[in-house]
Short mmCIF file of C-alpha atoms in Angstrom, two decimals:
data_model
loop_
_atom_site.label_atom_id
_atom_site.label_comp_id
_atom_site.label_asym_id
_atom_site.label_seq_id
_atom_site.Cartn_x
_atom_site.Cartn_y
_atom_site.Cartn_z
CA UNK A 1 143.89 104.48 198.91
CA UNK A 2 141.57 103.95 201.84
CA UNK A 3 141.66 107.65 202.58
CA UNK A 4 140.36 108.32 199.09
CA UNK A 5 137.72 105.62 199.19
CA UNK A 6 136.37 106.58 202.58
CA UNK A 7 134.40 109.68 201.42
CA UNK A 8 132.88 107.63 198.59
CA UNK A 9 131.79 104.92 200.98
CA UNK A 10 130.27 107.40 203.43
CA UNK A 11 128.75 109.56 200.66
CA UNK A 12 126.94 106.72 198.94
CA UNK A 13 124.33 106.22 201.67
CA UNK A 14 123.58 109.96 201.63
CA UNK A 15 122.92 109.84 197.88
CA UNK A 16 120.72 106.81 198.33
CA UNK A 17 118.78 108.54 201.09
CA UNK A 18 118.17 111.61 198.91
CA UNK A 19 117.09 109.42 196.01
CA UNK A 20 114.74 107.41 198.21
CA UNK A 21 113.26 110.60 199.68
CA UNK A 22 112.54 111.91 196.18
CA UNK A 23 110.92 108.64 195.16
CA UNK A 24 108.82 108.59 198.30
CA UNK A 25 107.55 112.11 197.59
CA UNK A 26 106.33 110.89 194.20
CA UNK A 27 104.60 107.77 195.48
CA UNK A 28 100.84 107.62 195.95
CA UNK A 29 99.54 108.46 199.38
CA UNK A 30 97.68 105.91 201.43
CA UNK A 31 94.04 106.52 202.28
CA UNK A 32 94.92 107.66 205.80
CA UNK A 33 97.69 109.99 204.57
CA UNK A 34 95.41 111.51 201.95
CA UNK A 35 92.59 112.14 204.42
CA UNK A 36 95.01 113.56 206.97
CA UNK A 37 96.42 115.92 204.36
CA UNK A 38 92.91 116.88 203.26
CA UNK A 39 91.80 117.80 206.78
CA UNK A 40 94.99 119.79 207.32
CA UNK A 41 94.21 121.80 204.17
CA UNK A 42 90.66 122.38 205.34
CA UNK A 43 91.87 123.63 208.73
CA UNK A 44 94.30 125.92 206.88
CA UNK A 45 91.46 127.49 204.89
CA UNK A 46 91.34 125.37 201.71
CA UNK A 47 87.63 124.60 202.02
CA UNK A 48 86.93 123.62 198.42
CA UNK A 49 83.21 123.05 197.70
CA UNK A 50 82.28 122.48 201.36
CA UNK A 51 80.73 125.95 201.96
CA UNK A 52 78.58 125.77 198.83
CA UNK A 53 77.36 122.24 199.65
CA UNK A 54 76.55 123.31 203.20
CA UNK A 55 74.72 126.36 201.84
CA UNK A 56 72.65 124.25 199.44
CA UNK A 57 71.59 121.97 202.28
CA UNK A 58 70.49 124.96 204.36
CA UNK A 59 68.58 126.46 201.42
CA UNK A 60 66.79 123.17 200.76
CA UNK A 61 65.83 122.75 204.42
CA UNK A 62 64.58 126.32 204.78
CA UNK A 63 62.44 126.49 201.65
CA UNK A 64 61.05 122.98 202.08
CA UNK A 65 60.09 123.97 205.62
CA UNK A 66 58.31 127.07 204.32
CA UNK A 67 56.78 125.45 201.22
CA UNK A 68 56.26 121.71 200.68
CA UNK A 69 56.50 122.12 196.90
CA UNK A 70 60.19 123.10 196.88
CA UNK A 71 61.66 119.59 196.85
CA UNK A 72 59.00 118.05 194.65
CA UNK A 73 60.29 116.30 191.51
CA UNK A 74 58.47 118.68 189.19
CA UNK A 75 59.95 121.78 190.83
CA UNK A 76 63.48 120.38 190.86
CA UNK A 77 63.17 119.47 187.19
CA UNK A 78 62.04 123.03 186.44
CA UNK A 79 64.96 124.37 188.49
CA UNK A 80 67.46 122.74 186.13
CA UNK A 81 65.84 124.47 183.16
CA UNK A 82 65.59 127.82 184.95
CA UNK A 83 69.29 127.89 185.88
CA UNK A 84 70.56 126.67 182.49
CA UNK A 85 71.26 130.09 180.94
CA UNK A 86 73.18 131.56 183.87
CA UNK A 87 75.10 128.30 184.25
CA UNK A 88 76.17 128.37 180.61
CA UNK A 89 77.26 132.01 180.79
CA UNK A 90 78.86 131.37 184.20
CA UNK A 91 81.05 128.63 182.71
CA UNK A 92 82.66 131.26 180.49
CA UNK A 93 82.94 133.80 183.31
CA UNK A 94 85.10 131.31 185.24
CA UNK A 95 87.82 131.54 182.57
CA UNK A 96 87.92 135.34 182.81
CA UNK A 97 87.98 135.29 186.60
CA UNK A 98 90.83 132.77 186.59
CA UNK A 99 93.09 135.40 184.99
CA UNK A 100 91.96 137.99 187.52
CA UNK A 101 89.73 139.94 185.12
CA UNK A 102 86.01 140.61 184.74
CA UNK A 103 83.60 140.77 181.81
CA UNK A 104 80.57 143.02 182.30
CA UNK A 105 79.24 142.59 178.78
CA UNK A 106 78.38 138.87 178.74
CA UNK A 107 74.65 139.36 179.35
CA UNK A 108 74.24 141.55 176.27
CA UNK A 109 76.59 139.40 174.22
CA UNK A 110 74.13 136.61 174.98
CA UNK A 111 71.27 138.89 173.94
CA UNK A 112 73.01 139.79 170.66
CA UNK A 113 73.51 136.10 169.86
CA UNK A 114 69.87 135.37 170.66
CA UNK A 115 68.69 138.29 168.53
CA UNK A 116 70.83 137.20 165.57
CA UNK A 117 69.52 133.66 165.90
CA UNK A 118 65.85 134.68 165.91
CA UNK A 119 66.12 137.40 163.26
CA UNK A 120 68.08 135.21 160.83
CA UNK A 121 65.42 132.48 161.15
CA UNK A 122 62.36 134.74 160.98
CA UNK A 123 63.07 137.97 159.09
CA UNK A 124 66.29 136.84 157.43
CA UNK A 125 69.75 138.38 157.08
CA UNK A 126 70.34 141.19 154.54
CA UNK A 127 71.95 140.03 151.29
CA UNK A 128 71.12 142.96 148.97
CA UNK A 129 70.90 146.72 149.50
CA UNK A 130 69.52 149.70 147.60
CA UNK A 131 69.17 153.43 147.96
CA UNK A 132 65.81 155.00 148.62
CA UNK A 133 65.39 158.72 149.26
CA UNK A 134 69.13 159.03 149.77
CA UNK A 135 69.33 156.25 152.38
CA UNK A 136 70.56 152.70 152.20
CA UNK A 137 67.80 150.14 152.52
CA UNK A 138 67.67 146.37 152.54
CA UNK A 139 66.13 145.05 149.37
CA UNK A 140 66.51 141.32 149.89
CA UNK A 141 66.96 139.01 152.86
CA UNK A 142 67.81 135.34 153.29
CA UNK A 143 66.05 133.27 155.94
CA UNK A 144 68.42 130.70 157.41
CA UNK A 145 67.59 127.21 158.71
CA UNK A 146 68.47 126.43 162.31
CA UNK A 147 71.66 124.55 161.43
CA UNK A 148 73.05 127.69 159.75
CA UNK A 149 71.60 130.33 162.09
CA UNK A 150 72.83 128.61 165.27
CA UNK A 151 76.56 128.61 164.44
CA UNK A 152 76.24 132.11 162.96
CA UNK A 153 74.88 133.49 166.23
CA UNK A 154 77.54 131.77 168.35
CA UNK A 155 80.39 132.81 166.04
CA UNK A 156 79.20 136.43 166.15
CA UNK A 157 79.36 136.24 169.95
CA UNK A 158 82.88 134.79 169.79
CA UNK A 159 83.90 137.60 167.39
CA UNK A 160 82.77 140.12 170.00
CA UNK A 161 85.07 138.36 172.45
CA UNK A 162 87.95 138.65 169.99
CA UNK A 163 87.37 142.39 169.55
CA UNK A 164 87.06 143.15 173.25
CA UNK A 165 89.89 140.81 174.19
CA UNK A 166 92.21 142.38 171.62
CA UNK A 167 91.51 145.88 172.96
CA UNK A 168 92.18 144.69 176.51
CA UNK A 169 95.34 142.68 175.82
CA UNK A 170 96.99 144.46 172.89
CA UNK A 171 96.12 148.05 173.84
CA UNK A 172 96.36 147.49 177.61
CA UNK A 173 92.96 149.02 178.32
CA UNK A 174 91.44 147.85 181.64
CA UNK A 175 88.93 145.04 181.16
CA UNK A 176 86.46 146.79 183.44
CA UNK A 177 86.31 149.81 181.08
CA UNK A 178 86.22 147.82 177.85
CA UNK A 179 83.52 145.41 178.95
CA UNK A 180 81.49 148.19 180.58
CA UNK A 181 81.58 149.98 177.21
CA UNK A 182 80.63 146.65 175.62
CA UNK A 183 77.67 146.43 177.98
CA UNK A 184 76.39 149.72 176.54
CA UNK A 185 77.32 149.02 172.93
CA UNK A 186 75.78 145.57 172.73
CA UNK A 187 72.64 146.61 174.58
CA UNK A 188 72.17 149.19 171.84
CA UNK A 189 72.97 146.57 169.20
CA UNK A 190 70.10 144.41 170.47
CA UNK A 191 67.71 147.33 169.94
CA UNK A 192 69.08 147.94 166.44
CA UNK A 193 68.85 144.28 165.44
CA UNK A 194 65.31 143.79 166.74
CA UNK A 195 64.06 147.23 165.76
CA UNK A 196 60.66 148.15 167.06
CA UNK A 197 59.41 144.61 166.98
CA UNK A 198 59.36 144.25 170.75
CA UNK A 199 59.10 140.50 171.29
CA UNK A 200 59.74 138.16 168.37
CA UNK A 201 58.65 134.58 168.81
CA UNK A 202 60.72 131.55 167.87
CA UNK A 203 58.68 128.73 166.34
CA UNK A 204 61.43 126.36 165.23
CA UNK A 205 60.97 123.03 167.08
CA UNK A 206 64.68 122.22 167.11
CA UNK A 207 65.73 125.48 168.77
CA UNK A 208 62.80 125.43 171.19
CA UNK A 209 63.53 121.81 172.01
CA UNK A 210 66.97 122.59 173.45
CA UNK A 211 65.49 123.80 176.75
CA UNK A 212 62.02 122.27 176.51
CA UNK A 213 62.74 118.61 175.75
CA UNK A 214 62.50 115.98 178.49
CA UNK A 215 63.99 112.53 178.06
CA UNK A 216 62.22 109.25 178.68
CA UNK A 217 63.01 107.29 181.83
CA UNK A 218 65.09 104.73 179.93
CA UNK A 219 67.16 107.30 178.04
CA UNK A 220 67.74 109.22 181.28
CA UNK A 221 69.20 106.16 183.00
CA UNK A 222 71.31 105.23 179.97
CA UNK A 223 72.83 108.71 179.85
CA UNK A 224 73.43 108.61 183.61
CA UNK A 225 75.42 105.39 183.18
CA UNK A 226 77.40 106.97 180.33
CA UNK A 227 78.19 110.06 182.43
CA UNK A 228 79.39 108.02 185.40
CA UNK A 229 81.36 105.69 183.14
CA UNK A 230 83.05 108.61 181.37
CA UNK A 231 83.97 110.20 184.70
CA UNK A 232 85.43 106.93 185.98
CA UNK A 233 87.36 106.41 182.74
CA UNK A 234 89.00 109.85 182.85
CA UNK A 235 89.85 109.58 186.55
CA UNK A 236 91.49 106.17 186.26
CA UNK A 237 93.19 107.12 182.97
CA UNK A 238 94.71 110.10 184.74
CA UNK A 239 95.78 107.80 187.59
CA UNK A 240 97.56 105.46 185.16
CA UNK A 241 99.24 108.34 183.32
CA UNK A 242 100.58 109.92 186.52
CA UNK A 243 101.78 106.53 187.72
CA UNK A 244 103.61 105.94 184.44
CA UNK A 245 105.36 109.31 184.82
CA UNK A 246 106.37 108.64 188.41
CA UNK A 247 104.09 111.36 189.76
CA UNK A 248 102.18 111.27 193.02
CA UNK A 249 98.61 110.04 192.87
CA UNK A 250 95.45 109.98 194.90
CA UNK A 251 94.74 106.59 196.48
CA UNK A 252 92.63 104.29 194.32
CA UNK A 253 90.14 104.10 197.18
CA UNK A 254 89.62 107.89 197.02
CA UNK A 255 89.02 107.73 193.28
CA UNK A 256 86.55 104.92 193.87
CA UNK A 257 84.71 107.02 196.45
CA UNK A 258 84.59 109.97 194.06
CA UNK A 259 83.14 107.80 191.30
CA UNK A 260 80.61 106.38 193.76
CA UNK A 261 79.69 109.93 194.82
CA UNK A 262 79.15 111.01 191.21
CA UNK A 263 77.09 107.88 190.61
CA UNK A 264 74.97 108.59 193.70
CA UNK A 265 74.31 112.24 192.79
CA UNK A 266 73.60 111.38 189.15
CA UNK A 267 71.28 108.55 190.13
CA UNK A 268 69.34 110.74 192.57
CA UNK A 269 68.92 113.49 189.98
CA UNK A 270 67.68 111.06 187.32
CA UNK A 271 65.34 109.31 189.76
CA UNK A 272 63.88 112.62 190.93
CA UNK A 273 63.51 113.95 187.39
CA UNK A 274 61.82 110.75 186.24
CA UNK A 275 59.45 110.96 189.21
CA UNK A 276 58.22 114.28 187.81
CA UNK A 277 56.81 112.46 184.78
CA UNK A 278 53.16 112.10 185.75
CA UNK A 279 49.94 111.84 183.74
CA UNK A 280 49.23 115.47 184.58
CA UNK A 281 52.69 116.74 183.67
CA UNK A 282 55.05 115.36 181.04
CA UNK A 283 58.49 115.67 182.64
CA UNK A 284 61.74 113.74 183.00
CA UNK A 285 65.44 114.48 182.73
CA UNK A 286 65.71 117.81 180.86
CA UNK A 287 67.83 117.65 177.72
CA UNK A 288 69.44 120.94 178.71
CA UNK A 289 70.66 119.28 181.93
CA UNK A 290 72.59 116.74 179.86
CA UNK A 291 74.01 119.55 177.72
CA UNK A 292 75.15 121.38 180.86
CA UNK A 293 77.01 118.27 182.02
CA UNK A 294 78.56 117.86 178.56
CA UNK A 295 79.75 121.48 178.52
CA UNK A 296 81.08 121.04 182.05
CA UNK A 297 83.09 117.99 181.03
CA UNK A 298 84.61 119.66 177.96
CA UNK A 299 85.49 122.92 179.70
CA UNK A 300 86.83 121.14 182.79
CA UNK A 301 89.09 119.07 180.55
CA UNK A 302 90.37 122.23 178.88
CA UNK A 303 91.00 123.94 182.23
CA UNK A 304 92.51 120.98 184.08
CA UNK A 305 94.09 118.64 181.55
CA UNK A 306 95.60 120.87 178.82
CA UNK A 307 98.63 123.11 178.53
CA UNK A 308 96.32 126.06 177.93
CA UNK A 309 94.57 125.38 181.23
CA UNK A 310 97.85 125.23 183.14
CA UNK A 311 98.93 128.50 181.55
CA UNK A 312 95.57 130.03 182.44
CA UNK A 313 96.07 129.32 186.14
CA UNK A 314 99.68 130.49 185.93
CA UNK A 315 98.69 133.84 184.41
CA UNK A 316 96.00 134.30 187.05
CA UNK A 317 98.39 133.40 189.85
CA UNK A 318 101.23 135.70 188.75
CA UNK A 319 101.18 137.20 185.27
CA UNK A 320 104.74 138.55 185.46
CA UNK A 321 106.15 135.21 186.56
CA UNK A 322 104.20 133.51 183.77
CA UNK A 323 105.63 135.95 181.22
CA UNK A 324 109.18 135.29 182.41
CA UNK A 325 108.52 131.57 182.13
CA UNK A 326 107.83 132.04 178.43
CA UNK A 327 104.03 131.94 178.49
CA UNK A 328 102.23 134.11 175.94
CA UNK A 329 100.28 136.07 178.54
CA UNK A 330 98.48 138.26 175.99
CA UNK A 331 97.34 135.21 174.03
CA UNK A 332 96.06 133.45 177.15
CA UNK A 333 94.15 136.52 178.30
CA UNK A 334 92.64 137.04 174.83
CA UNK A 335 91.57 133.39 174.71
CA UNK A 336 89.84 133.70 178.09
CA UNK A 337 87.66 136.57 176.83
CA UNK A 338 86.85 134.68 173.63
CA UNK A 339 85.76 131.63 175.62
CA UNK A 340 83.60 133.84 177.85
CA UNK A 341 81.93 135.42 174.82
CA UNK A 342 81.49 132.04 173.12
CA UNK A 343 79.75 130.63 176.19
CA UNK A 344 77.65 133.80 176.42
CA UNK A 345 76.53 133.11 172.86
CA UNK A 346 75.48 129.60 173.86
CA UNK A 347 73.70 131.11 176.85
CA UNK A 348 71.78 133.40 174.50
CA UNK A 349 70.63 130.38 172.51
CA UNK A 350 69.47 128.71 175.73
CA UNK A 351 67.54 131.85 176.69
CA UNK A 352 65.77 131.94 173.33
CA UNK A 353 64.94 128.24 173.59
CA UNK A 354 63.59 128.49 177.11
CA UNK A 355 61.46 131.59 176.45
CA UNK A 356 60.64 130.58 172.85
CA UNK A 357 61.25 134.21 171.92
CA UNK A 358 63.60 137.19 172.07
CA UNK A 359 62.75 140.71 173.18
CA UNK A 360 64.43 144.10 173.40
CA UNK A 361 64.73 143.51 177.16
CA UNK A 362 66.94 140.45 176.68
CA UNK A 363 70.27 140.74 178.47
CA UNK A 364 68.92 143.14 181.05
CA UNK A 365 67.59 142.52 184.53
CA UNK A 366 69.72 140.37 186.78
CA UNK A 367 71.22 138.11 184.10
CA UNK A 368 74.69 139.68 184.34
CA UNK A 369 74.69 139.72 188.15
CA UNK A 370 73.54 136.13 188.41
CA UNK A 371 76.03 134.85 185.82
CA UNK A 372 79.00 136.43 187.57
CA UNK A 373 77.62 135.57 191.00
CA UNK A 374 77.25 131.92 189.98
CA UNK A 375 81.00 131.62 189.39
CA UNK A 376 81.96 133.62 192.49
CA UNK A 377 79.49 132.01 194.89
CA UNK A 378 80.58 128.61 193.61
CA UNK A 379 84.15 129.27 194.73
CA UNK A 380 86.04 130.91 191.85
CA UNK A 381 88.28 133.62 193.25
CA UNK A 382 87.92 137.23 192.11
CA UNK A 383 91.67 137.58 192.63
CA UNK A 384 92.55 135.09 189.89
CA UNK A 385 94.36 131.76 189.77
CA UNK A 386 91.89 129.73 191.82
CA UNK A 387 88.61 128.07 190.90
CA UNK A 388 87.04 125.39 188.75
CA UNK A 389 84.48 125.30 185.98
CA UNK A 390 82.21 123.22 188.21
CA UNK A 391 82.02 126.19 190.60
CA UNK A 392 79.70 127.92 188.12
CA UNK A 393 77.34 124.94 188.24
CA UNK A 394 77.33 124.87 192.04
CA UNK A 395 76.85 128.64 192.24
CA UNK A 396 74.03 128.50 189.71
CA UNK A 397 72.32 125.87 191.87
CA UNK A 398 72.49 128.28 194.82
CA UNK A 399 71.16 131.25 192.84
CA UNK A 400 68.52 129.17 191.08
CA UNK A 401 67.40 127.60 194.34
CA UNK A 402 67.15 130.98 196.04
CA UNK A 403 65.15 132.49 193.17
CA UNK A 404 62.94 129.44 192.89
CA UNK A 405 62.30 129.20 196.62
CA UNK A 406 61.64 132.91 197.06
CA UNK A 407 59.28 132.80 194.11
CA UNK A 408 57.33 129.96 195.71
CA UNK A 409 57.05 132.03 198.89
CA UNK A 410 55.88 135.07 196.94
CA UNK A 411 58.77 137.30 197.94
CA UNK A 412 59.06 140.50 195.91
CA UNK A 413 61.75 141.11 193.28
CA UNK A 414 63.34 143.67 195.56
CA UNK A 415 63.74 141.18 198.39
CA UNK A 416 65.13 138.59 195.99
CA UNK A 417 67.79 141.04 194.75
CA UNK A 418 68.76 141.95 198.32
CA UNK A 419 69.12 138.31 199.35
CA UNK A 420 71.15 137.41 196.25
CA UNK A 421 73.43 140.40 196.79
CA UNK A 422 74.03 139.46 200.43
CA UNK A 423 74.91 135.90 199.43
CA UNK A 424 77.36 137.24 196.84
CA UNK A 425 79.06 139.51 199.41
CA UNK A 426 79.33 136.60 201.85
CA UNK A 427 80.93 134.46 199.14
CA UNK A 428 83.53 137.14 198.33
CA UNK A 429 84.19 137.68 202.05
CA UNK A 430 84.70 133.96 202.55
CA UNK A 431 87.08 133.88 199.59
CA UNK A 432 89.13 136.74 201.06
CA UNK A 433 89.28 135.17 204.52
CA UNK A 434 90.27 131.74 203.21
CA UNK A 435 93.03 133.25 201.06
CA UNK A 436 94.46 134.98 204.13
CA UNK A 437 94.28 131.74 206.11
CA UNK A 438 96.02 129.83 203.33
CA UNK A 439 98.78 132.43 203.11
CA UNK A 440 99.39 132.17 206.84
CA UNK A 441 99.54 128.37 206.49
CA UNK A 442 101.84 128.60 203.47
CA UNK A 443 99.33 127.09 201.03
CA UNK A 444 98.98 130.17 198.81
#
């Protein structure tokens, strides 16, 4: 009897040890353990937003040294408006990059959306046709109000994403080829929609107000409090949920520091923007800045807190493994291109609002480069599976700050393009080097 019971008596402590080890792995780390783990990840190459923050500090120091107007409240308030379009388009680009793809058509998708918005509100959309001299002609148009034209323009952009995404995912055509063709097709579509009108002005106060409205000091502070409160609510709600599921958690002190950091940054931005409101210049917190934060919150929630977001990262990390795990890889990839096109449509609306017009040159220039560069410079990997929506915002700050600072110094467009290109190459090089370091350390 004792010979039978002996293995049970000796085996029980081993089972208890294994159980305790599992429970300990799921418990929240202490502040010291969390910081130690963080610094080990940094040394192994997981730098997070540190390079971009360091770069922004250097940019601010350099341009303020060369021109005292760079860090003035009025200029920083203008910077938020100037970077709004590429930030909006960059948000969508992040989703495509996360699956290891690229979309070269987003700039002209934005232009198509802007053209549809302006034309439908000024010249009207065709509702009746006739035949004249053997050719179809438009005999009647319907001018739409802003509340109908705005969703029409954005939905048309999303439809473009559906078409291109379907060709890429269902017909297995490389995204580079499809979106490059889209770049050509939609640039021609802009010319066809606008005709020979050149520049068409937008006079609707609601549309123009999206990028040209500045909030009062009181409203700015109220919205800042709401933003910080919402961030704190979601962080602590996530903490409680993970604790209820027995999952590991960040220390409460770290969450508190993160909330304090968001509060500090938000407070500084609002204070600086409100300081730009002078008798000579009516400024404050730009409405478009609040909309950028709102879009960031929604898209970050989708990417980080939903099943779709988890699948998105899985497909970008290893598409074949994701397929074998039962994930609808084609559906995830299609959705990423639709989101990118949808955000490009919103970016087109922002462009129209900021410029108060649309022209046949919309979508050209450096809009595509800057939108993609914003996501990449901010830290989203070109190799897929790594990055955050906030990286587009950080990258847009870098690009916007460079363009703004070089403009203040009077540098030529050629020099500005060279500098932006060099920064983009450095960002990609850093991404490649950190991935190698993480692989050697077993983190990737």
